[in-house]
């Protein structure tokens, strides 16, 4: 273990959860007593507001459910994240060894993770290493 601090990685974007919760409360029908529900599953969170549709809406316009799905990450990405959580950083060579893949495959996986804001690139060329991205 190189570092002794905790790195929090959220499963869902904080802004999306906040928006869904706000919509649940703001667009709720308060004219009668009904509960709003937030259900957390392994792959999603559902925000449900019981109370029916507003007069101007029809069933075909949508449903009263707001669902936020977890971004699916590959087994390779999960291994890289776990390694980075434990060691604090990962390099392309670490990823090649960890995943038992070629340099181009390791680079492709890491680039995708940087693009999806899972990893943050630090340094350039031979000094490039990656850390868990701040969310």
Short mmCIF file of C-alpha atoms in Angstrom, two decimals:
data_model
loop_
_atom_site.label_atom_id
_atom_site.label_comp_id
_atom_site.label_asym_id
_atom_site.label_seq_id
_atom_site.Cartn_x
_atom_site.Cartn_y
_atom_site.Cartn_z
CA UNK A 1 0.00 0.00 0.00
CA UNK A 2 1.48 3.29 -1.08
CA UNK A 3 -1.10 5.68 0.24
CA UNK A 4 -3.35 5.53 3.26
CA UNK A 5 -6.31 7.59 2.26
CA UNK A 6 -9.73 6.73 0.98
CA UNK A 7 -10.83 7.52 -2.57
CA UNK A 8 -14.59 7.88 -3.04
CA UNK A 9 -15.90 6.86 -6.44
CA UNK A 10 -19.58 7.56 -6.90
CA UNK A 11 -21.75 5.09 -8.79
CA UNK A 12 -24.02 7.85 -10.12
CA UNK A 13 -23.29 11.43 -11.14
CA UNK A 14 -24.21 13.62 -8.16
CA UNK A 15 -25.90 16.22 -10.37
CA UNK A 16 -28.19 13.58 -11.95
CA UNK A 17 -29.31 12.25 -8.55
CA UNK A 18 -29.91 15.81 -7.31
CA UNK A 19 -31.97 16.66 -10.42
CA UNK A 20 -34.09 13.49 -10.14
CA UNK A 21 -34.74 14.16 -6.43
CA UNK A 22 -35.65 17.77 -7.14
CA UNK A 23 -38.06 16.69 -9.91
CA UNK A 24 -39.59 14.12 -7.55
CA UNK A 25 -40.41 16.84 -5.03
CA UNK A 26 -41.29 19.74 -7.33
CA UNK A 27 -43.53 17.88 -9.78
CA UNK A 28 -45.37 15.87 -7.14
CA UNK A 29 -49.16 16.18 -6.80
CA UNK A 30 -49.66 17.58 -3.30
CA UNK A 31 -53.47 17.72 -3.58
CA UNK A 32 -53.77 14.34 -1.85
CA UNK A 33 -51.70 12.25 0.53
CA UNK A 34 -49.35 9.89 -1.29
CA UNK A 35 -45.78 8.85 -0.73
CA UNK A 36 -42.86 9.34 -3.05
CA UNK A 37 -40.43 6.43 -3.29
CA UNK A 38 -36.75 6.13 -4.02
CA UNK A 39 -35.73 2.53 -4.77
CA UNK A 40 -32.06 1.60 -5.03
CA UNK A 41 -31.19 -1.51 -7.03
CA UNK A 42 -27.84 -3.03 -8.01
CA UNK A 43 -27.94 -1.41 -11.46
CA UNK A 44 -30.19 1.65 -11.04
CA UNK A 45 -32.03 4.07 -8.78
CA UNK A 46 -35.74 4.67 -9.38
CA UNK A 47 -37.54 7.82 -8.25
CA UNK A 48 -41.32 7.22 -8.17
CA UNK A 49 -43.93 9.83 -7.41
CA UNK A 50 -47.40 8.35 -7.00
CA UNK A 51 -50.25 10.69 -7.77
CA UNK A 52 -51.24 10.32 -11.38
CA UNK A 53 -50.58 12.44 -14.42
CA UNK A 54 -51.22 16.14 -14.77
CA UNK A 55 -54.29 16.95 -16.90
CA UNK A 56 -52.19 18.01 -19.92
CA UNK A 57 -50.24 14.73 -20.01
CA UNK A 58 -51.21 11.40 -21.50
CA UNK A 59 -49.74 7.97 -20.81
CA UNK A 60 -48.04 7.97 -24.22
CA UNK A 61 -46.17 11.16 -23.20
CA UNK A 62 -44.14 9.19 -20.70
CA UNK A 63 -44.33 7.58 -17.30
CA UNK A 64 -44.14 9.02 -13.78
CA UNK A 65 -40.84 7.16 -13.27
CA UNK A 66 -37.38 8.66 -13.38
CA UNK A 67 -34.63 6.06 -13.59
CA UNK A 68 -30.91 6.66 -13.41
CA UNK A 69 -28.90 3.70 -14.63
CA UNK A 70 -25.38 2.93 -13.54
CA UNK A 71 -22.80 3.28 -16.28
CA UNK A 72 -21.79 -0.20 -17.28
CA UNK A 73 -18.06 -0.73 -17.00
CA UNK A 74 -16.15 -3.67 -18.35
CA UNK A 75 -14.28 -6.23 -16.27
CA UNK A 76 -11.04 -4.68 -17.56
CA UNK A 77 -12.11 -1.23 -16.36
CA UNK A 78 -13.13 -2.64 -12.97
CA UNK A 79 -9.70 -4.28 -12.56
CA UNK A 80 -7.95 -1.02 -13.44
CA UNK A 81 -10.10 0.96 -10.99
CA UNK A 82 -9.45 -1.53 -8.19
CA UNK A 83 -5.69 -1.46 -8.86
CA UNK A 84 -5.73 2.35 -8.89
CA UNK A 85 -7.72 2.49 -5.63
CA UNK A 86 -5.15 0.26 -3.93
CA UNK A 87 -1.96 1.77 -5.38
CA UNK A 88 -3.07 5.37 -5.93
CA UNK A 89 -1.85 5.41 -9.55
CA UNK A 90 -1.64 3.17 -12.60
CA UNK A 91 0.52 3.33 -15.74
CA UNK A 92 -0.04 1.80 -19.16
CA UNK A 93 2.59 -0.84 -18.33
CA UNK A 94 0.78 -1.67 -15.07
CA UNK A 95 -2.46 -2.06 -17.04
CA UNK A 96 -0.79 -4.28 -19.65
CA UNK A 97 0.54 -6.56 -16.93
CA UNK A 98 -2.68 -6.52 -14.89
CA UNK A 99 -4.95 -7.30 -17.85
CA UNK A 100 -2.43 -9.44 -19.75
CA UNK A 101 -3.03 -7.45 -22.94
CA UNK A 102 -1.00 -5.59 -25.57
CA UNK A 103 0.09 -1.97 -25.26
CA UNK A 104 -2.53 -0.85 -27.78
CA UNK A 105 -5.35 -2.62 -25.91
CA UNK A 106 -4.23 -1.17 -22.56
CA UNK A 107 -4.06 2.30 -24.14
CA UNK A 108 -7.54 1.92 -25.64
CA UNK A 109 -9.08 0.88 -22.30
CA UNK A 110 -7.33 3.69 -20.42
CA UNK A 111 -8.31 6.32 -23.05
CA UNK A 112 -11.94 5.23 -22.74
CA UNK A 113 -11.74 5.51 -18.95
CA UNK A 114 -10.26 9.01 -19.19
CA UNK A 115 -12.99 10.00 -21.67
CA UNK A 116 -15.68 8.64 -19.30
CA UNK A 117 -14.13 10.56 -16.37
CA UNK A 118 -13.16 7.41 -14.48
CA UNK A 119 -9.42 8.15 -14.64
CA UNK A 120 -7.42 11.37 -14.83
CA UNK A 121 -4.24 11.57 -16.90
CA UNK A 122 -1.21 13.06 -15.16
CA UNK A 123 2.09 13.79 -16.91
CA UNK A 124 3.10 13.30 -20.53
CA UNK A 125 4.95 10.72 -22.63
CA UNK A 126 7.04 8.34 -20.48
CA UNK A 127 5.95 10.12 -17.29
CA UNK A 128 2.24 9.50 -17.92
CA UNK A 129 0.31 7.92 -15.08
CA UNK A 130 -3.37 7.86 -14.16
CA UNK A 131 -5.30 8.48 -10.95
CA UNK A 132 -8.96 8.15 -10.01
CA UNK A 133 -10.80 11.14 -11.51
CA UNK A 134 -12.39 13.70 -9.21
CA UNK A 135 -16.14 13.65 -9.65
#
